[in-house]
Amino acid sequence: MALVSGLLAASFIGVQAPASAESIPVPEPVTAALASFPTDPQGAVTAWAAWAASSPMTYVRKGKRPKTRSNCKIDSAGVADCNDFAQVIGRGNRNMGMKKISEIITAGNRQYFRDPPLKRWTRTRTASNPNPITGVADRVGFDPWLPWTDQAPGISTQVLENGTLEIRAQNPAPAEGEAARTIVRIAANGLQATLLEYDERDRPSATTRIIWETVPSIRIPKAR
Protein backbone atom coordinates (compact mmCIF):
# COMPACT_ATOMS: atom_id res chain seq x y z
CA MET A 1 0.00 0.00 0.00
CA ALA A 2 1.14 3.51 -0.69
CA LEU A 3 0.37 6.92 0.67
CA VAL A 4 -0.01 9.85 -1.68
CA SER A 5 -0.05 13.51 -0.86
CA GLY A 6 -3.07 14.95 0.86
CA LEU A 7 -3.14 17.71 -1.73
CA LEU A 8 -3.69 15.19 -4.52
CA ALA A 9 -6.26 13.32 -2.48
CA ALA A 10 -8.26 16.43 -1.69
CA SER A 11 -8.09 17.78 -5.21
CA PHE A 12 -10.00 15.07 -7.01
CA ILE A 13 -11.61 12.55 -4.70
CA GLY A 14 -14.83 14.50 -4.54
CA VAL A 15 -16.29 12.18 -1.91
CA GLN A 16 -16.69 14.64 0.94
CA ALA A 17 -20.24 14.69 2.24
CA PRO A 18 -22.00 18.03 1.92
CA ALA A 19 -22.88 19.74 5.17
CA SER A 20 -26.60 19.28 4.51
CA ALA A 21 -26.39 15.51 3.98
CA GLU A 22 -28.07 13.37 6.63
CA SER A 23 -25.81 10.35 6.81
CA ILE A 24 -26.99 6.85 7.58
CA PRO A 25 -25.26 4.60 10.13
CA VAL A 26 -22.62 2.22 8.84
CA PRO A 27 -22.80 -1.19 10.56
CA GLU A 28 -19.83 -1.99 12.77
CA PRO A 29 -18.83 -5.09 10.75
CA VAL A 30 -18.61 -2.93 7.62
CA THR A 31 -16.53 -0.31 9.43
CA ALA A 32 -14.22 -3.05 10.68
CA ALA A 33 -13.95 -4.52 7.19
CA LEU A 34 -12.97 -1.15 5.70
CA ALA A 35 -10.24 -0.83 8.30
CA SER A 36 -8.76 -4.10 7.00
CA PHE A 37 -8.39 -2.72 3.45
CA PRO A 38 -4.57 -2.35 3.63
CA THR A 39 -4.15 -6.10 4.23
CA ASP A 40 -7.29 -7.52 2.59
CA PRO A 41 -8.70 -5.07 0.00
CA GLN A 42 -10.95 -7.64 -1.68
CA GLY A 43 -12.52 -8.76 1.59
CA ALA A 44 -12.95 -5.18 2.76
CA VAL A 45 -14.71 -4.00 -0.38
CA THR A 46 -16.82 -7.19 -0.62
CA ALA A 47 -18.29 -6.46 2.82
CA TRP A 48 -18.73 -2.77 2.07
CA ALA A 49 -20.33 -3.32 -1.36
CA ALA A 50 -22.93 -5.72 0.05
CA TRP A 51 -24.05 -3.06 2.52
CA ALA A 52 -23.70 -0.13 0.11
CA ALA A 53 -25.75 -1.73 -2.67
CA SER A 54 -28.75 -2.22 -0.37
CA SER A 55 -28.66 1.15 1.42
CA PRO A 56 -30.32 4.46 0.46
CA MET A 57 -28.15 6.77 -1.61
CA THR A 58 -28.02 9.63 -4.05
CA TYR A 59 -25.61 9.89 -6.95
CA VAL A 60 -24.72 11.94 -9.99
CA ARG A 61 -23.16 10.40 -13.07
CA LYS A 62 -21.66 12.72 -15.69
CA GLY A 63 -20.62 11.50 -19.13
CA LYS A 64 -18.12 13.31 -21.33
CA ARG A 65 -18.70 12.04 -24.90
CA PRO A 66 -21.57 12.60 -25.43
CA LYS A 67 -22.16 15.04 -22.61
CA THR A 68 -24.80 13.57 -20.28
CA ARG A 69 -25.85 13.70 -16.64
CA SER A 70 -28.01 11.44 -14.48
CA ASN A 71 -29.26 12.60 -11.08
CA CYS A 72 -30.49 9.59 -9.14
CA LYS A 73 -31.75 8.64 -5.72
CA ILE A 74 -32.46 5.18 -4.34
CA ASP A 75 -34.57 4.69 -1.21
CA SER A 76 -34.29 2.04 1.48
CA ALA A 77 -36.70 -0.24 -0.45
CA GLY A 78 -34.40 -0.17 -3.47
CA VAL A 79 -36.72 1.99 -5.60
CA ALA A 80 -34.71 4.31 -7.86
CA ASP A 81 -35.69 7.65 -9.38
CA CYS A 82 -33.35 8.97 -12.08
CA ASN A 83 -33.56 12.20 -14.05
CA ASP A 84 -31.47 12.07 -17.22
CA PHE A 85 -30.06 15.11 -19.02
CA ALA A 86 -28.15 15.48 -22.30
CA GLN A 87 -26.43 18.30 -24.13
CA VAL A 88 -28.65 19.62 -26.89
CA ILE A 89 -27.14 21.07 -30.06
CA GLY A 90 -29.52 23.33 -31.97
CA ARG A 91 -29.66 24.77 -35.43
CA GLY A 92 -26.36 26.15 -36.66
CA ASN A 93 -24.48 23.95 -34.22
CA ARG A 94 -25.64 26.17 -31.38
CA ASN A 95 -25.09 24.74 -27.91
CA MET A 96 -28.50 24.79 -26.18
CA GLY A 97 -27.10 23.49 -22.88
CA MET A 98 -28.17 20.50 -20.83
CA LYS A 99 -31.83 19.56 -21.19
CA LYS A 100 -33.83 16.96 -19.31
CA ILE A 101 -34.63 14.08 -21.65
CA SER A 102 -36.33 11.55 -19.35
CA GLU A 103 -37.26 10.48 -15.84
CA ILE A 104 -37.20 6.80 -14.97
CA ILE A 105 -38.42 5.13 -11.78
CA THR A 106 -37.24 1.57 -11.27
CA ALA A 107 -39.00 -0.75 -8.82
CA GLY A 108 -37.98 -4.40 -8.97
CA ASN A 109 -38.65 -5.77 -12.46
CA ARG A 110 -40.73 -2.75 -13.50
CA GLN A 111 -39.69 0.62 -14.81
CA TYR A 112 -41.82 3.71 -15.24
CA PHE A 113 -40.68 6.45 -17.58
CA ARG A 114 -41.81 9.74 -19.02
CA ASP A 115 -40.11 12.03 -21.49
CA PRO A 116 -40.63 15.81 -21.26
CA PRO A 117 -42.93 17.49 -21.96
CA LEU A 118 -45.15 14.46 -21.33
CA LYS A 119 -46.55 14.13 -17.81
CA ARG A 120 -48.04 10.65 -18.14
CA TRP A 121 -46.00 7.65 -17.09
CA THR A 122 -45.47 4.52 -19.19
CA ARG A 123 -44.73 1.20 -17.54
CA THR A 124 -42.37 -1.37 -18.99
CA ARG A 125 -40.15 -4.23 -17.88
CA THR A 126 -36.83 -3.24 -16.34
CA ALA A 127 -34.22 -2.73 -19.04
CA SER A 128 -31.31 -1.65 -16.85
CA ASN A 129 -30.18 -1.65 -13.24
CA PRO A 130 -29.66 1.93 -11.99
CA ASN A 131 -27.83 0.83 -8.82
CA PRO A 132 -24.27 2.19 -9.19
CA ILE A 133 -22.84 -0.77 -7.26
CA THR A 134 -24.71 -3.80 -8.62
CA GLY A 135 -25.63 -2.39 -12.04
CA VAL A 136 -22.35 -0.87 -13.14
CA ALA A 137 -20.82 -4.07 -14.57
CA ASP A 138 -23.53 -4.26 -17.26
CA ARG A 139 -22.54 -0.80 -18.47
CA VAL A 140 -18.77 -0.77 -17.88
CA GLY A 141 -18.10 -4.39 -18.87
CA PHE A 142 -16.69 -5.57 -15.54
CA ASP A 143 -17.11 -4.83 -11.84
CA PRO A 144 -14.81 -1.90 -10.99
CA TRP A 145 -15.66 -2.15 -7.28
CA LEU A 146 -14.57 -5.79 -7.14
CA PRO A 147 -12.33 -6.28 -10.18
CA TRP A 148 -10.88 -9.45 -8.66
CA THR A 149 -14.12 -11.29 -9.44
CA ASP A 150 -13.61 -10.63 -13.17
CA GLN A 151 -9.86 -11.31 -13.03
CA ALA A 152 -9.29 -7.81 -14.35
CA PRO A 153 -5.67 -6.98 -15.19
CA GLY A 154 -3.68 -4.15 -13.69
CA ILE A 155 -5.36 -4.17 -10.28
CA SER A 156 -3.64 -1.94 -7.75
CA THR A 157 -4.81 -0.63 -4.39
CA GLN A 158 -3.66 2.09 -2.08
CA VAL A 159 -4.77 4.19 0.87
CA LEU A 160 -4.59 7.92 0.26
CA GLU A 161 -3.23 10.19 2.95
CA ASN A 162 -6.71 11.26 4.06
CA GLY A 163 -7.74 7.60 4.51
CA THR A 164 -9.64 7.22 1.22
CA LEU A 165 -9.41 3.72 -0.25
CA GLU A 166 -8.50 3.46 -3.92
CA ILE A 167 -8.73 0.62 -6.45
CA ARG A 168 -7.43 0.84 -10.02
CA ALA A 169 -8.17 -1.77 -12.67
CA GLN A 170 -8.31 -2.36 -16.39
CA ASN A 171 -11.23 -3.75 -18.36
CA PRO A 172 -10.30 -7.37 -19.21
CA ALA A 173 -12.13 -7.22 -22.57
CA PRO A 174 -13.42 -3.71 -23.34
CA ALA A 175 -16.19 -3.47 -25.91
CA GLU A 176 -17.12 -0.32 -27.80
CA GLY A 177 -18.39 2.33 -25.44
CA GLU A 178 -17.05 0.62 -22.32
CA ALA A 179 -14.38 2.00 -20.01
CA ALA A 180 -10.85 0.79 -20.73
CA ARG A 181 -9.80 1.39 -17.14
CA THR A 182 -11.35 2.61 -13.92
CA ILE A 183 -10.47 4.13 -10.58
CA VAL A 184 -12.77 3.81 -7.59
CA ARG A 185 -12.36 5.71 -4.35
CA ILE A 186 -14.23 4.93 -1.16
CA ALA A 187 -14.18 7.32 1.80
CA ALA A 188 -12.75 5.86 4.99
CA ASN A 189 -16.18 6.07 6.67
CA GLY A 190 -17.83 4.22 3.77
CA LEU A 191 -20.43 6.93 3.17
CA GLN A 192 -19.07 8.45 -0.05
CA ALA A 193 -17.53 6.94 -3.16
CA THR A 194 -16.42 7.96 -6.63
CA LEU A 195 -16.08 5.94 -9.83
CA LEU A 196 -13.84 7.39 -12.55
CA GLU A 197 -13.94 5.89 -16.05
CA TYR A 198 -11.39 6.30 -18.84
CA ASP A 199 -11.74 5.43 -22.52
CA GLU A 200 -9.35 3.55 -24.82
CA ARG A 201 -7.35 6.76 -25.36
CA ASP A 202 -7.08 7.19 -21.58
CA ARG A 203 -9.36 10.21 -21.59
CA PRO A 204 -11.84 10.73 -18.72
CA SER A 205 -15.18 9.47 -20.06
CA ALA A 206 -17.51 9.43 -17.03
CA THR A 207 -17.57 10.23 -13.32
CA THR A 208 -20.05 8.91 -10.76
CA ARG A 209 -20.18 10.43 -7.28
CA ILE A 210 -22.26 8.63 -4.66
CA ILE A 211 -23.39 9.65 -1.16
CA TRP A 212 -25.13 7.25 1.22
CA GLU A 213 -27.77 9.22 3.07
CA THR A 214 -31.43 9.14 3.98
CA VAL A 215 -33.79 9.24 1.00
CA PRO A 216 -37.56 9.76 1.36
CA SER A 217 -39.67 6.89 0.04
CA ILE A 218 -40.13 7.13 -3.70
CA ARG A 219 -43.74 6.92 -4.87
CA ILE A 220 -44.53 4.42 -7.59
CA PRO A 221 -46.48 6.36 -10.25
CA LYS A 222 -49.72 5.31 -11.86
CA ALA A 223 -48.93 4.33 -15.41
CA ARG A 224 -50.59 2.99 -18.50
mmCIF file of N, CA, C and O in Angstrom, residues 12-15 48 57-64 68-72 74 82 130-133 135-136 139-140 144-145 182-186 192-198 204-212:
data_model
loop_
_atom_site.group_PDB
_atom_site.id
_atom_site.type_symbol
_atom_site.label_atom_id
_atom_site.label_comp_id
_atom_site.label_asym_id
_atom_site.label_seq_id
_atom_site.Cartn_x
_atom_site.Cartn_y
_atom_site.Cartn_z
ATOM 1 N N PHE A 12 -9.162 15.718 -6.017
ATOM 2 C CA PHE A 12 -10.003 15.067 -7.008
ATOM 3 C C PHE A 12 -10.871 13.948 -6.482
ATOM 4 O O PHE A 12 -11.642 13.365 -7.203
ATOM 5 N N ILE A 13 -10.781 13.640 -5.211
ATOM 6 C CA ILE A 13 -11.605 12.553 -4.697
ATOM 7 C C ILE A 13 -13.076 12.891 -4.839
ATOM 8 O O ILE A 13 -13.882 12.111 -5.314
ATOM 9 N N GLY A 14 -13.447 14.070 -4.371
ATOM 10 C CA GLY A 14 -14.831 14.499 -4.538
ATOM 11 C C GLY A 14 -15.806 13.650 -3.769
ATOM 12 O O GLY A 14 -16.955 13.502 -4.143
ATOM 13 N N VAL A 15 -15.374 13.044 -2.652
ATOM 14 C CA VAL A 15 -16.286 12.185 -1.915
ATOM 15 C C VAL A 15 -16.675 12.780 -0.562
ATOM 16 O O VAL A 15 -17.283 12.126 0.247
ATOM 17 N N TRP A 48 -18.176 -4.110 2.251
ATOM 18 C CA TRP A 48 -18.735 -2.766 2.073
ATOM 19 C C TRP A 48 -19.750 -2.742 0.941
ATOM 20 O O TRP A 48 -20.835 -2.156 1.079
ATOM 21 N N MET A 57 -29.249 5.958 -1.104
ATOM 22 C CA MET A 57 -28.147 6.768 -1.609
ATOM 23 C C MET A 57 -28.649 7.764 -2.637
ATOM 24 O O MET A 57 -29.753 7.638 -3.173
ATOM 25 N N THR A 58 -27.817 8.733 -2.908
ATOM 26 C CA THR A 58 -28.016 9.627 -4.054
ATOM 27 C C THR A 58 -26.714 9.620 -4.847
ATOM 28 O O THR A 58 -25.634 9.439 -4.285
ATOM 29 N N TYR A 59 -26.838 9.813 -6.161
ATOM 30 C CA TYR A 59 -25.612 9.886 -6.951
ATOM 31 C C TYR A 59 -25.836 10.704 -8.215
ATOM 32 O O TYR A 59 -26.964 10.876 -8.684
ATOM 33 N N VAL A 60 -24.726 11.200 -8.736
ATOM 34 C CA VAL A 60 -24.720 11.944 -9.992
ATOM 35 C C VAL A 60 -23.678 11.312 -10.894
ATOM 36 O O VAL A 60 -22.516 11.154 -10.489
ATOM 37 N N ARG A 61 -24.099 10.934 -12.090
ATOM 38 C CA ARG A 61 -23.157 10.401 -13.068
ATOM 39 C C ARG A 61 -23.086 11.369 -14.241
ATOM 40 O O ARG A 61 -24.105 11.734 -14.825
ATOM 41 N N LYS A 62 -21.871 11.796 -14.580
ATOM 42 C CA LYS A 62 -21.658 12.720 -15.686
ATOM 43 C C LYS A 62 -20.830 12.040 -16.762
ATOM 44 O O LYS A 62 -19.745 11.526 -16.477
ATOM 45 N N GLY A 63 -21.343 12.037 -17.996
ATOM 46 C CA GLY A 63 -20.623 11.496 -19.131
ATOM 47 C C GLY A 63 -19.984 12.616 -19.934
ATOM 48 O O GLY A 63 -20.494 13.738 -19.979
ATOM 49 N N LYS A 64 -18.874 12.300 -20.578
ATOM 50 C CA LYS A 64 -18.120 13.315 -21.327
ATOM 51 C C LYS A 64 -18.466 13.327 -22.812
ATOM 52 O O LYS A 64 -18.628 14.367 -23.418
ATOM 53 N N THR A 68 -23.552 13.995 -20.910
ATOM 54 C CA THR A 68 -24.802 13.575 -20.281
ATOM 55 C C THR A 68 -24.691 13.740 -18.768
ATOM 56 O O THR A 68 -23.595 13.880 -18.219
ATOM 57 N N ARG A 69 -25.838 13.686 -18.101
ATOM 58 C CA ARG A 69 -25.854 13.705 -16.639
ATOM 59 C C ARG A 69 -27.079 12.951 -16.143
ATOM 60 O O ARG A 69 -28.165 13.099 -16.701
ATOM 61 N N SER A 70 -26.898 12.134 -15.125
ATOM 62 C CA SER A 70 -28.009 11.439 -14.478
ATOM 63 C C SER A 70 -27.987 11.782 -12.996
ATOM 64 O O SER A 70 -26.970 11.571 -12.326
ATOM 65 N N ASN A 71 -29.089 12.324 -12.500
ATOM 66 C CA ASN A 71 -29.256 12.602 -11.077
ATOM 67 C C ASN A 71 -30.200 11.549 -10.513
ATOM 68 O O ASN A 71 -31.377 11.505 -10.907
ATOM 69 N N CYS A 72 -29.696 10.718 -9.622
ATOM 70 C CA CYS A 72 -30.487 9.589 -9.141
ATOM 71 C C CYS A 72 -30.537 9.528 -7.625
ATOM 72 O O CYS A 72 -29.613 9.966 -6.936
ATOM 73 N N ILE A 74 -31.951 6.528 -4.591
ATOM 74 C CA ILE A 74 -32.459 5.183 -4.342
ATOM 75 C C ILE A 74 -32.857 5.106 -2.876
ATOM 76 O O ILE A 74 -32.044 5.407 -1.993
ATOM 77 N N CYS A 82 -34.458 8.346 -11.351
ATOM 78 C CA CYS A 82 -33.350 8.974 -12.078
ATOM 79 C C CYS A 82 -33.867 9.993 -13.085
ATOM 80 O O CYS A 82 -34.782 9.696 -13.859
ATOM 81 N N PRO A 130 -30.235 0.624 -12.276
ATOM 82 C CA PRO A 130 -29.655 1.929 -11.990
ATOM 83 C C PRO A 130 -28.757 1.959 -10.753
ATOM 84 O O PRO A 130 -28.153 2.989 -10.461
ATOM 85 N N ASN A 131 -28.667 0.843 -10.021
ATOM 86 C CA ASN A 131 -27.834 0.826 -8.819
ATOM 87 C C ASN A 131 -26.360 0.956 -9.228
ATOM 88 O O ASN A 131 -25.856 0.138 -10.000
ATOM 89 N N PRO A 132 -25.651 1.974 -8.739
ATOM 90 C CA PRO A 132 -24.270 2.192 -9.193
ATOM 91 C C PRO A 132 -23.275 1.159 -8.669
ATOM 92 O O PRO A 132 -22.120 1.155 -9.100
ATOM 93 N N ILE A 133 -23.711 0.303 -7.762
ATOM 94 C CA ILE A 133 -22.842 -0.765 -7.260
ATOM 95 C C ILE A 133 -23.119 -2.068 -8.006
ATOM 96 O O ILE A 133 -22.224 -2.668 -8.595
ATOM 97 N N GLY A 135 -25.274 -2.509 -10.627
ATOM 98 C CA GLY A 135 -25.629 -2.386 -12.036
ATOM 99 C C GLY A 135 -24.515 -1.886 -12.929
ATOM 100 O O GLY A 135 -24.664 -1.874 -14.150
ATOM 101 N N VAL A 136 -23.390 -1.507 -12.337
ATOM 102 C CA VAL A 136 -22.346 -0.874 -13.138
ATOM 103 C C VAL A 136 -21.653 -1.842 -14.083
ATOM 104 O O VAL A 136 -21.213 -1.465 -15.178
ATOM 105 N N ARG A 139 -22.855 -1.967 -17.646
ATOM 106 C CA ARG A 139 -22.541 -0.803 -18.467
ATOM 107 C C ARG A 139 -21.044 -0.686 -18.751
ATOM 108 O O ARG A 139 -20.636 -0.363 -19.869
ATOM 109 N N VAL A 140 -20.218 -0.951 -17.747
ATOM 110 C CA VAL A 140 -18.772 -0.773 -17.879
ATOM 111 C C VAL A 140 -18.102 -1.989 -18.510
ATOM 112 O O VAL A 140 -17.076 -1.870 -19.167
ATOM 113 N N PRO A 144 -15.951 -2.693 -11.427
ATOM 114 C CA PRO A 144 -14.807 -1.902 -10.985
ATOM 115 C C PRO A 144 -14.651 -1.850 -9.470
ATOM 116 O O PRO A 144 -13.565 -1.551 -8.971
ATOM 117 N N TRP A 145 -15.739 -2.129 -8.737
ATOM 118 C CA TRP A 145 -15.660 -2.148 -7.276
ATOM 119 C C TRP A 145 -14.947 -3.411 -6.789
ATOM 120 O O TRP A 145 -14.223 -3.379 -5.798
ATOM 121 N N THR A 182 -10.549 1.914 -14.926
ATOM 122 C CA THR A 182 -11.354 2.608 -13.921
ATOM 123 C C THR A 182 -10.532 2.873 -12.661
ATOM 124 O O THR A 182 -9.541 2.196 -12.389
ATOM 125 N N ILE A 183 -10.973 3.862 -11.928
ATOM 126 C CA ILE A 183 -10.466 4.130 -10.581
ATOM 127 C C ILE A 183 -11.684 4.297 -9.680
ATOM 128 O O ILE A 183 -12.603 5.051 -10.023
ATOM 129 N N VAL A 184 -11.709 3.592 -8.575
ATOM 130 C CA VAL A 184 -12.773 3.810 -7.591
ATOM 131 C C VAL A 184 -12.133 4.287 -6.301
ATOM 132 O O VAL A 184 -11.036 3.853 -5.935
ATOM 133 N N ARG A 185 -12.827 5.189 -5.630
ATOM 134 C CA ARG A 185 -12.355 5.708 -4.347
ATOM 135 C C ARG A 185 -13.507 5.658 -3.353
ATOM 136 O O ARG A 185 -14.609 6.127 -3.652
ATOM 137 N N ILE A 186 -13.234 5.094 -2.210
ATOM 138 C CA ILE A 186 -14.231 4.933 -1.156
ATOM 139 C C ILE A 186 -13.743 5.676 0.075
ATOM 140 O O ILE A 186 -12.611 5.440 0.538
ATOM 141 N N GLN A 192 -19.205 7.781 1.238
ATOM 142 C CA GLN A 192 -19.071 8.451 -0.055
ATOM 143 C C GLN A 192 -18.151 7.618 -0.934
ATOM 144 O O GLN A 192 -17.255 6.937 -0.439
ATOM 145 N N ALA A 193 -18.391 7.671 -2.226
ATOM 146 C CA ALA A 193 -17.534 6.943 -3.156
ATOM 147 C C ALA A 193 -17.577 7.626 -4.520
ATOM 148 O O ALA A 193 -18.540 8.324 -4.854
ATOM 149 N N THR A 194 -16.529 7.402 -5.282
ATOM 150 C CA THR A 194 -16.418 7.960 -6.626
ATOM 151 C C THR A 194 -15.925 6.893 -7.580
ATOM 152 O O THR A 194 -15.024 6.116 -7.235
ATOM 153 N N LEU A 195 -16.537 6.823 -8.759
ATOM 154 C CA LEU A 195 -16.081 5.944 -9.832
ATOM 155 C C LEU A 195 -15.643 6.810 -10.998
ATOM 156 O O LEU A 195 -16.427 7.614 -11.516
ATOM 157 N N LEU A 196 -14.391 6.663 -11.409
ATOM 158 C CA LEU A 196 -13.844 7.391 -12.550
ATOM 159 C C LEU A 196 -13.608 6.408 -13.683
ATOM 160 O O LEU A 196 -12.997 5.347 -13.480
ATOM 161 N N GLU A 197 -14.088 6.755 -14.886
ATOM 162 C CA GLU A 197 -13.940 5.886 -16.052
ATOM 163 C C GLU A 197 -13.084 6.583 -17.111
ATOM 164 O O GLU A 197 -13.195 7.795 -17.309
ATOM 165 N N TYR A 198 -12.267 5.782 -17.801
ATOM 166 C CA TYR A 198 -11.387 6.302 -18.843
ATOM 167 C C TYR A 198 -11.565 5.466 -20.106
ATOM 168 O O TYR A 198 -11.714 4.243 -20.031
ATOM 169 N N PRO A 204 -10.696 10.880 -19.625
ATOM 170 C CA PRO A 204 -11.837 10.730 -18.723
ATOM 171 C C PRO A 204 -13.131 10.659 -19.525
ATOM 172 O O PRO A 204 -13.383 11.510 -20.379
ATOM 173 N N SER A 205 -13.942 9.630 -19.293
ATOM 174 C CA SER A 205 -15.178 9.471 -20.056
ATOM 175 C C SER A 205 -16.437 9.600 -19.199
ATOM 176 O O SER A 205 -17.492 9.960 -19.717
ATOM 177 N N ALA A 206 -16.336 9.313 -17.902
ATOM 178 C CA ALA A 206 -17.509 9.435 -17.033
ATOM 179 C C ALA A 206 -17.055 9.461 -15.576
ATOM 180 O O ALA A 206 -16.027 8.874 -15.226
ATOM 181 N N THR A 207 -17.835 10.154 -14.762
ATOM 182 C CA THR A 207 -17.575 10.229 -13.322
ATOM 183 C C THR A 207 -18.886 10.027 -12.580
ATOM 184 O O THR A 207 -19.895 10.661 -12.907
ATOM 185 N N THR A 208 -18.873 9.140 -11.604
ATOM 186 C CA THR A 208 -20.048 8.905 -10.763
ATOM 187 C C THR A 208 -19.680 9.201 -9.320
ATOM 188 O O THR A 208 -18.705 8.642 -8.795
ATOM 189 N N ARG A 209 -20.420 10.091 -8.689
ATOM 190 C CA ARG A 209 -20.184 10.434 -7.283
ATOM 191 C C ARG A 209 -21.412 10.017 -6.472
ATOM 192 O O ARG A 209 -22.531 10.419 -6.789
ATOM 193 N N ILE A 210 -21.173 9.240 -5.431
ATOM 194 C CA ILE A 210 -22.258 8.632 -4.656
ATOM 195 C C ILE A 210 -22.159 9.070 -3.196
ATOM 196 O O ILE A 210 -21.058 9.127 -2.636
ATOM 197 N N ILE A 211 -23.301 9.340 -2.593
ATOM 198 C CA ILE A 211 -23.390 9.646 -1.162
ATOM 199 C C ILE A 211 -24.462 8.760 -0.557
ATOM 200 O O ILE A 211 -25.589 8.698 -1.071
ATOM 201 N N TRP A 212 -24.133 8.067 0.517
ATOM 202 C CA TRP A 212 -25.125 7.255 1.223
ATOM 203 C C TRP A 212 -25.736 8.113 2.313
ATOM 204 O O TRP A 212 -25.055 8.582 3.229
#
